[in-house]
PDB file of C-alpha atoms in Angstrom:
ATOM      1  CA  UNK A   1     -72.207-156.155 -74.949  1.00 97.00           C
ATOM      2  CA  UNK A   2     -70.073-153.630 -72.554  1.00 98.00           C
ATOM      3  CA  UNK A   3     -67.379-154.755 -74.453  1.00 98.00           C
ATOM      4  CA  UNK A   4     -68.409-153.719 -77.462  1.00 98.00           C
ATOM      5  CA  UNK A   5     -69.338-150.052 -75.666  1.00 98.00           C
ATOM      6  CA  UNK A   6     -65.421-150.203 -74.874  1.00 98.00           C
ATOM      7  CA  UNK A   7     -64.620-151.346 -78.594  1.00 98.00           C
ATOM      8  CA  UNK A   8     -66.912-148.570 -79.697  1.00 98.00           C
ATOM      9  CA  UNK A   9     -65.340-145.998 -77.529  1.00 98.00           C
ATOM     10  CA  UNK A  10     -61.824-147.044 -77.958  1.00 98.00           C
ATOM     11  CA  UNK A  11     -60.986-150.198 -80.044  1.00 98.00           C
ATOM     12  CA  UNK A  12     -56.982-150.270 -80.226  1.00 98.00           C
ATOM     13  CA  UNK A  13     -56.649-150.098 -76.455  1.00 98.00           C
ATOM     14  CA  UNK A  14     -58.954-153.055 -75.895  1.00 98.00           C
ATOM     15  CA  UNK A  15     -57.203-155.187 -78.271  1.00 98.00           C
ATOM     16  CA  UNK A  16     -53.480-153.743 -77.214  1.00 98.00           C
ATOM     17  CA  UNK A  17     -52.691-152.834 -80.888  1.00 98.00           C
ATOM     18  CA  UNK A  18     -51.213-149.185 -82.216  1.00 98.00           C
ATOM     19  CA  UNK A  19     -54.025-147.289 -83.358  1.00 98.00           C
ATOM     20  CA  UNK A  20     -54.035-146.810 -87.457  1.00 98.00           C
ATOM     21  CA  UNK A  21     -51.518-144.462 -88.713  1.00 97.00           C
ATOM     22  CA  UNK A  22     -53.646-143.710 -91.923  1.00 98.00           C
ATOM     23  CA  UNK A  23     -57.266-141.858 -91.305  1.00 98.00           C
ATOM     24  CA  UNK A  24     -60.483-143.432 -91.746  1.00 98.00           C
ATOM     25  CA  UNK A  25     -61.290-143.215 -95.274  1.00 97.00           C
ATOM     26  CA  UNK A  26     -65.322-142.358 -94.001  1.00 97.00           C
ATOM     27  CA  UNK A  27     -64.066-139.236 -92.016  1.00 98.00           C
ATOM     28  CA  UNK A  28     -64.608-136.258 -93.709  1.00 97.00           C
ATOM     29  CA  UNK A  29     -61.789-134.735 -94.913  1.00 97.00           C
ATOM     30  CA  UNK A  30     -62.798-130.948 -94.407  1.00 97.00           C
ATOM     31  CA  UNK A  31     -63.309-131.536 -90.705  1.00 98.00           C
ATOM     32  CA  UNK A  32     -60.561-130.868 -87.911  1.00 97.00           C
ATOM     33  CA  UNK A  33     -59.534-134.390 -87.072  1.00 98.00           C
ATOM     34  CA  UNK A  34     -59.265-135.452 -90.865  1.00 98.00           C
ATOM     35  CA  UNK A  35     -55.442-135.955 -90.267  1.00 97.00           C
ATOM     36  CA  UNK A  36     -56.002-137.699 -86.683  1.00 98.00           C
ATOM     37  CA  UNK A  37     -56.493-141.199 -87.751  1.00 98.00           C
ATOM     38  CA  UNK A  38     -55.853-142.047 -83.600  1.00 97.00           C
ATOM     39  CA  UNK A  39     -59.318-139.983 -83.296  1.00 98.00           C
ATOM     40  CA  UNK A  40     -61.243-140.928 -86.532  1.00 98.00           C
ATOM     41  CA  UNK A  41     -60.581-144.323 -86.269  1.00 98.00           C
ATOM     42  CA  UNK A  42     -62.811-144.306 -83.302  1.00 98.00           C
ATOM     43  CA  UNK A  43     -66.593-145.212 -83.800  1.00 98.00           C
ATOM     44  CA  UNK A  44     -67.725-142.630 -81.186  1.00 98.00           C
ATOM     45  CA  UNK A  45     -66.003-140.237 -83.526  1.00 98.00           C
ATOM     46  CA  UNK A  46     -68.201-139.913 -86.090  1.00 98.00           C
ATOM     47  CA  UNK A  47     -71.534-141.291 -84.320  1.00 98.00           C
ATOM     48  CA  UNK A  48     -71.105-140.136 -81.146  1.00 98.00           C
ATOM     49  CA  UNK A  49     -71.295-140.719 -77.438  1.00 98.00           C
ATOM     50  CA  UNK A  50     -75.255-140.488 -77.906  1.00 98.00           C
ATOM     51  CA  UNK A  51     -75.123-142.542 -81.207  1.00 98.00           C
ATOM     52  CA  UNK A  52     -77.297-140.290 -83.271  1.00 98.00           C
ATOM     53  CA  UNK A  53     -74.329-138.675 -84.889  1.00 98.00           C
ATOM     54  CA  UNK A  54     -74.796-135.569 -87.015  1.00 98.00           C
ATOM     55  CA  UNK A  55     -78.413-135.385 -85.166  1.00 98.00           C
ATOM     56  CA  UNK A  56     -77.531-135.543 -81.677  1.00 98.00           C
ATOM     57  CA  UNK A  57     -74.663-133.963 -79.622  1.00 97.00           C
ATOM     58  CA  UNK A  58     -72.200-133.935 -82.318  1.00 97.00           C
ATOM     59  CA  UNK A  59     -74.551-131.893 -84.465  1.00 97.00           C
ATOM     60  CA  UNK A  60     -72.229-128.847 -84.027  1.00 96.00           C
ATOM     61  CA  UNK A  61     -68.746-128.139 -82.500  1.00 97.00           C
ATOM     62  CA  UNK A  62     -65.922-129.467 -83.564  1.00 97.00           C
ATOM     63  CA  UNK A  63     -66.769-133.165 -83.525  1.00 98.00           C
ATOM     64  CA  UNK A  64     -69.126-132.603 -85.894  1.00 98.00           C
ATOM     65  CA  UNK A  65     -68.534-134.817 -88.972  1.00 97.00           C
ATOM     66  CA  UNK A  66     -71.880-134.890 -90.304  1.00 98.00           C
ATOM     67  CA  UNK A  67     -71.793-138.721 -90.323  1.00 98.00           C
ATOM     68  CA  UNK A  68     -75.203-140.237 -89.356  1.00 98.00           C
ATOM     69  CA  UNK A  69     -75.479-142.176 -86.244  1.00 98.00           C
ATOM     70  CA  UNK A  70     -75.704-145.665 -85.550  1.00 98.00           C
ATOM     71  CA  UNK A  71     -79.422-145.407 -83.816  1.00 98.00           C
ATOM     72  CA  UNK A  72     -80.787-146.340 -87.094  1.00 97.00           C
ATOM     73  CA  UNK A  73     -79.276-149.750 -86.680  1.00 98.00           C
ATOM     74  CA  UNK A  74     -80.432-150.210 -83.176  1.00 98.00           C
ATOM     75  CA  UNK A  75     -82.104-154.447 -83.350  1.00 98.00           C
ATOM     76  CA  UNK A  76     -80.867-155.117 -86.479  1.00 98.00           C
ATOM     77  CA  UNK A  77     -78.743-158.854 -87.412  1.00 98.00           C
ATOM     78  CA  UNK A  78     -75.830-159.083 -85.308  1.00 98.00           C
ATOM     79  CA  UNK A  79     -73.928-160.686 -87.779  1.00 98.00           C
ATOM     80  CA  UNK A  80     -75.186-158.493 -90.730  1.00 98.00           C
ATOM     81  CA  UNK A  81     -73.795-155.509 -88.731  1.00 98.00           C
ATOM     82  CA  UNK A  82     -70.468-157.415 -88.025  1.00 98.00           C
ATOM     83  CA  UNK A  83     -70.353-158.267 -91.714  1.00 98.00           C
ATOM     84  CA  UNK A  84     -70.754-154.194 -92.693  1.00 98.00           C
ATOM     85  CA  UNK A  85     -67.983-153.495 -90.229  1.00 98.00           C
ATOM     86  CA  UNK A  86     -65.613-155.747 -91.483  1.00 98.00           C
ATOM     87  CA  UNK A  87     -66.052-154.953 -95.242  1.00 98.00           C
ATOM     88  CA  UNK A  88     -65.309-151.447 -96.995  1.00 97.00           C
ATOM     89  CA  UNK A  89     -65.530-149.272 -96.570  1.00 97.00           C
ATOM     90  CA  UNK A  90     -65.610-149.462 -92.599  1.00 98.00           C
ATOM     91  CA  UNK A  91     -62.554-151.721 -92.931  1.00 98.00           C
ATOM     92  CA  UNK A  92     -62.260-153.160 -89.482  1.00 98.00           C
ATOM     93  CA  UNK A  93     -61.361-156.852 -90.820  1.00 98.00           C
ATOM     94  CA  UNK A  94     -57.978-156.614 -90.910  1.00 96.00           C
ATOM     95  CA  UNK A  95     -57.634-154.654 -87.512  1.00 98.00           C
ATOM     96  CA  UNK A  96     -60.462-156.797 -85.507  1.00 98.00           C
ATOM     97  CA  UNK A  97     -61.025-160.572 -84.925  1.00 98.00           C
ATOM     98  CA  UNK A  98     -64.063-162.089 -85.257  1.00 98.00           C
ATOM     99  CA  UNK A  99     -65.242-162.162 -81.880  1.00 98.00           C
ATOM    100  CA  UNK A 100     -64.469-158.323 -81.536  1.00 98.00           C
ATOM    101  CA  UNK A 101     -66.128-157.623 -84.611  1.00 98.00           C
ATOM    102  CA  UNK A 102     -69.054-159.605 -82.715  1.00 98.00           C
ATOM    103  CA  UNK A 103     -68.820-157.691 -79.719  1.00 98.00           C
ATOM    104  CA  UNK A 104     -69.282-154.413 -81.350  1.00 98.00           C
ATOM    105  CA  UNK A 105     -71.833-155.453 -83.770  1.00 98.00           C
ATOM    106  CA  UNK A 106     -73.870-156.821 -80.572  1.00 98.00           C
ATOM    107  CA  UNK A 107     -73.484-153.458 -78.829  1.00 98.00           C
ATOM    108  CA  UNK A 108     -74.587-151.873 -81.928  1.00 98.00           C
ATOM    109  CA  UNK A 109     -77.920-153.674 -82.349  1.00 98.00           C
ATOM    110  CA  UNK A 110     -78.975-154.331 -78.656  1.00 98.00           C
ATOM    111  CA  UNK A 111     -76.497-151.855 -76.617  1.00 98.00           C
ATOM    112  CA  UNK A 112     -77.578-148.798 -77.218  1.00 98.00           C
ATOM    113  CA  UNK A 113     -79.395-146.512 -74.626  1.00 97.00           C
ATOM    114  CA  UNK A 114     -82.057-143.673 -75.444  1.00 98.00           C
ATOM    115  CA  UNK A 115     -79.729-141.358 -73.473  1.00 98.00           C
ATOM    116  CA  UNK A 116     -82.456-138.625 -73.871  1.00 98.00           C
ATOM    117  CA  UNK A 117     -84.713-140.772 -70.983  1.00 98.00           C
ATOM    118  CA  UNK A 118     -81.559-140.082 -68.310  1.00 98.00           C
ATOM    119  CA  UNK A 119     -80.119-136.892 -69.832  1.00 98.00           C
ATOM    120  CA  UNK A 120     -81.710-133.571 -70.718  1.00 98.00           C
ATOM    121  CA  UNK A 121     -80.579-132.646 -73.779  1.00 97.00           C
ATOM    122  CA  UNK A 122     -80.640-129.042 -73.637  1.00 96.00           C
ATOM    123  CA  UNK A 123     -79.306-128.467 -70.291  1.00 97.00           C
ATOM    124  CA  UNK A 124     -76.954-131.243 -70.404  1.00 98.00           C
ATOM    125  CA  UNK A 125     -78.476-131.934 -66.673  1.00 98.00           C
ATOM    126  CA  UNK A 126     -78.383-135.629 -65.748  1.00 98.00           C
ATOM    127  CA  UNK A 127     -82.337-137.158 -64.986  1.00 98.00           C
ATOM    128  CA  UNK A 128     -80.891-138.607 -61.897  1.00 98.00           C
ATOM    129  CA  UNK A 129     -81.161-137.797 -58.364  1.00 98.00           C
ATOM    130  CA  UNK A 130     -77.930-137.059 -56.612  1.00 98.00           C
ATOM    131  CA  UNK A 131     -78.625-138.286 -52.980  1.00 98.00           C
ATOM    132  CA  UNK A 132     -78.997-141.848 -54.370  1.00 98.00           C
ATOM    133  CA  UNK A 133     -75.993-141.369 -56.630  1.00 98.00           C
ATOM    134  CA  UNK A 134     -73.994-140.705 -53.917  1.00 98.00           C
ATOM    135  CA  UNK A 135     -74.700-143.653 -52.383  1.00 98.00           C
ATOM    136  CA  UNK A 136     -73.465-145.494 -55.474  1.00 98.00           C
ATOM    137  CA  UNK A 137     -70.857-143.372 -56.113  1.00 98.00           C
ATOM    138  CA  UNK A 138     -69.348-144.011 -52.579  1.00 98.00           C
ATOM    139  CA  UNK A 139     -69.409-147.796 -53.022  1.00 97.00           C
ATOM    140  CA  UNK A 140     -69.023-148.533 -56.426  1.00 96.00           C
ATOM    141  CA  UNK A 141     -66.732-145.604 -58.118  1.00 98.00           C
ATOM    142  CA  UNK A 142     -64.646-143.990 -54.562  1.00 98.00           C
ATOM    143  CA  UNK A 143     -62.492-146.896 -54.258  1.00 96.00           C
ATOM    144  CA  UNK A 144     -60.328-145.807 -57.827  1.00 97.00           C
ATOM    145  CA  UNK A 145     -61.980-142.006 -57.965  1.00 98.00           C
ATOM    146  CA  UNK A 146     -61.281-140.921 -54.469  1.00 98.00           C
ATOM    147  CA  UNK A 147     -64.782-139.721 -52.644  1.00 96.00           C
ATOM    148  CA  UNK A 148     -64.119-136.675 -54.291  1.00 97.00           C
ATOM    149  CA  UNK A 149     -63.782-137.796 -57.544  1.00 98.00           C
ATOM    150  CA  UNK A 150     -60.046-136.053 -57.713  1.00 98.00           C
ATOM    151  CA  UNK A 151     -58.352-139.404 -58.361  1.00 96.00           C
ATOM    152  CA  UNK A 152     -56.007-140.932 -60.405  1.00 96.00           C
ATOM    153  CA  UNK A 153     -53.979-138.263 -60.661  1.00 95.00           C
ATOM    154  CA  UNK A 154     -53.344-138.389 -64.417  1.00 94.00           C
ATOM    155  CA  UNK A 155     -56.938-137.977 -65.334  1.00 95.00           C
ATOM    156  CA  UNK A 156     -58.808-135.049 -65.163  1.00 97.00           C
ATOM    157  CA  UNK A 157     -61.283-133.978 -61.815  1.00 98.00           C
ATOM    158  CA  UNK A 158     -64.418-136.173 -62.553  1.00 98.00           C
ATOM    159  CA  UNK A 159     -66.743-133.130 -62.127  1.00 98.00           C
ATOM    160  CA  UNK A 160     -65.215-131.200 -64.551  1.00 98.00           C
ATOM    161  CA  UNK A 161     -66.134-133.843 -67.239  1.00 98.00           C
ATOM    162  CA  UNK A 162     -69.742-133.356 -67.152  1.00 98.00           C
ATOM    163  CA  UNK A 163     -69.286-130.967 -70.092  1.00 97.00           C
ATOM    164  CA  UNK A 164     -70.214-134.027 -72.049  1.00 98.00           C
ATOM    165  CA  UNK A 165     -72.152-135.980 -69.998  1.00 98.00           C
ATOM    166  CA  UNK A 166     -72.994-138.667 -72.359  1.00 98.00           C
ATOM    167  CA  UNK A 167     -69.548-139.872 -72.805  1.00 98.00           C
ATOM    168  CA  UNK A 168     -69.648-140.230 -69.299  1.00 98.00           C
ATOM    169  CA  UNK A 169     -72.639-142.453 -69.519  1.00 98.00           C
ATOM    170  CA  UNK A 170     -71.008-144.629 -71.932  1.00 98.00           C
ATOM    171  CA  UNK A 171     -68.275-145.251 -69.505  1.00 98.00           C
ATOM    172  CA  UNK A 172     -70.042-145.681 -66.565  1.00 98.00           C
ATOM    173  CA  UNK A 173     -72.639-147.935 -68.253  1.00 98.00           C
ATOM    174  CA  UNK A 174     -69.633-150.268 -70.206  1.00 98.00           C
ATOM    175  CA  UNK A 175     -66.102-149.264 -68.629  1.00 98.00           C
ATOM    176  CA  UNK A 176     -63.141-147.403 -69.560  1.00 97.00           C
ATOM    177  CA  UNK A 177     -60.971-148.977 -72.557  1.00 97.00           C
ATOM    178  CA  UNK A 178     -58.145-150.844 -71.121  1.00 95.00           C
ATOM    179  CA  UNK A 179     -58.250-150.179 -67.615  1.00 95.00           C
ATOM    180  CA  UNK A 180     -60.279-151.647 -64.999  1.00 92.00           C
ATOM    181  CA  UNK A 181     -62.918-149.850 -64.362  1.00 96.00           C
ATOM    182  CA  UNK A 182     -66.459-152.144 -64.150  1.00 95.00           C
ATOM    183  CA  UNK A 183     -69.303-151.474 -66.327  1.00 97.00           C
ATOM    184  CA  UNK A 184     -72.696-150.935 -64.485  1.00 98.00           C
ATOM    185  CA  UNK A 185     -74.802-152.290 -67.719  1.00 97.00           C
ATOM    186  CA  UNK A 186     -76.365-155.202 -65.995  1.00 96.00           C
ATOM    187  CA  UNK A 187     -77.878-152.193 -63.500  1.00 97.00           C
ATOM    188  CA  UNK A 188     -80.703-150.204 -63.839  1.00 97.00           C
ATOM    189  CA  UNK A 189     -79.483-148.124 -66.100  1.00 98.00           C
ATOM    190  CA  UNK A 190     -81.260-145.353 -63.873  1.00 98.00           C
ATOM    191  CA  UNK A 191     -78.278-146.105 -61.363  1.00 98.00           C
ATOM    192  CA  UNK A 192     -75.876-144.864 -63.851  1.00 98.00           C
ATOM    193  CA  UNK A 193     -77.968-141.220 -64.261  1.00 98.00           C
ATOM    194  CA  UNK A 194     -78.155-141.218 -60.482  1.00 98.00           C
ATOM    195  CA  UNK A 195     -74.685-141.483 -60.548  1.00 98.00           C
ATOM    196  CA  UNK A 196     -73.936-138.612 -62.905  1.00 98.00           C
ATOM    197  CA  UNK A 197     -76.471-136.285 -60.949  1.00 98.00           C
ATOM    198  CA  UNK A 198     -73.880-136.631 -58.077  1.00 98.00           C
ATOM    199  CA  UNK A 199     -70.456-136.271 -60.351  1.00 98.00           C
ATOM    200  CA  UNK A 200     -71.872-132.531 -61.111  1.00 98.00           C
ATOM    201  CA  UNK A 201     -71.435-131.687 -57.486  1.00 98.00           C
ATOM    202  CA  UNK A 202     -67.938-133.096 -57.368  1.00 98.00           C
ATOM    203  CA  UNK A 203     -65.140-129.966 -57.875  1.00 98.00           C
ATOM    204  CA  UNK A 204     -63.927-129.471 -61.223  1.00 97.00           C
ATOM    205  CA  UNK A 205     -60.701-128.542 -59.830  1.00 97.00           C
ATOM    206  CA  UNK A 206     -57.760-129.999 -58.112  1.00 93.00           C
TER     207      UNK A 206
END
């Protein structure tokens, strides 16, 4: 199931592949990453880090695509999903095996999280309580992020990512696409908002 959250988020990484030269033929072509096909290739895309697409996060700005989200198909047949993926005009046959396709159609219909129960939506503010996710943070995330969260170097300040707090949800709760940072799924999934509550005290700046 994490897997498929790292498919989701980033599918040509996982499977070491180049990412499609040719856009999505679902993005809209009127919106700004219509000619990106390294962006709208990607599920997250056009239904979002909070999976409720044009109704959640992405309902404005300029990921908006208007593209429903994939909430709707939250406990439906794995393999029905994994069928709709592969076909047109998703199209993910030819670029995904079956297991992958598997992966991502599990994620689909049991890996989704109400991300409204751990962040408020209007605030953006994390439902967690930062004492505790420091706690995790220091012995879980420091050992690659630096206590500070200032680490790697080629990746931006972890505080300053809480702009979009969701995506960060995603990662912490199923990993970042090719690299090896763990997924905290099998955790209380409470853990992971504890642990955001304590990246918005982290600097934003190097």
């Amino acid at each position: 199931m994490a897997r498929g959250g790292v498919l989701y988020d980033k599918w040509y990484k996982v499977v070491d592949v180049d990412a499609p030269g040719t856009p999505h033929g679902l993005y809209p072509g009127d919106k700004k990453y219509a000619k990106d096909a390294k962006n709208n290739w990607r599920c997250k895309e056009c239904h979002g880090w909070d999976y409720r697409g044009k109704d959640g996060a992405y309902s404005e700005g300029k990921h908006h695509s208007g593209v429903v989200g994939i909430n709707g198909a939250s406990g439906k047949d794995v393999k029905e999903i994994a069928a709709l993926l592969s076909a047109p005009p998703h199209s993910y046959g030819d670029k995904l095996s079956a297991a992958d396709l598997n992966d991502l159609a599990l994620f689909v219909s049991q890996g989704q999280v109400d991300m409204d129960r751990y962040i408020d939506r209007a605030s953006k503010a994390p439902k967690g309580d930062p004492a505790k996710g420091a706690a995790y943070f220091n012995t879980i995330c420091a050992k690659c992020h630096g206590k500070d969260g200032l680490q790697p170097k080629e990746m931006p300040p972890l505080g300053s990512l809480m702009g979009n707090p969701w995506e960060v949800m995603h990662k912490i709760l199923n990993g970042q696409p090719a690299e090896s940072m763990p997924s905290l799924r099998a955790l209380d999934h409470q853990v992971a908002a504890d642990i955001l509550a304590y990246i918005t005290t982290l600097p934003k700046e190097r």
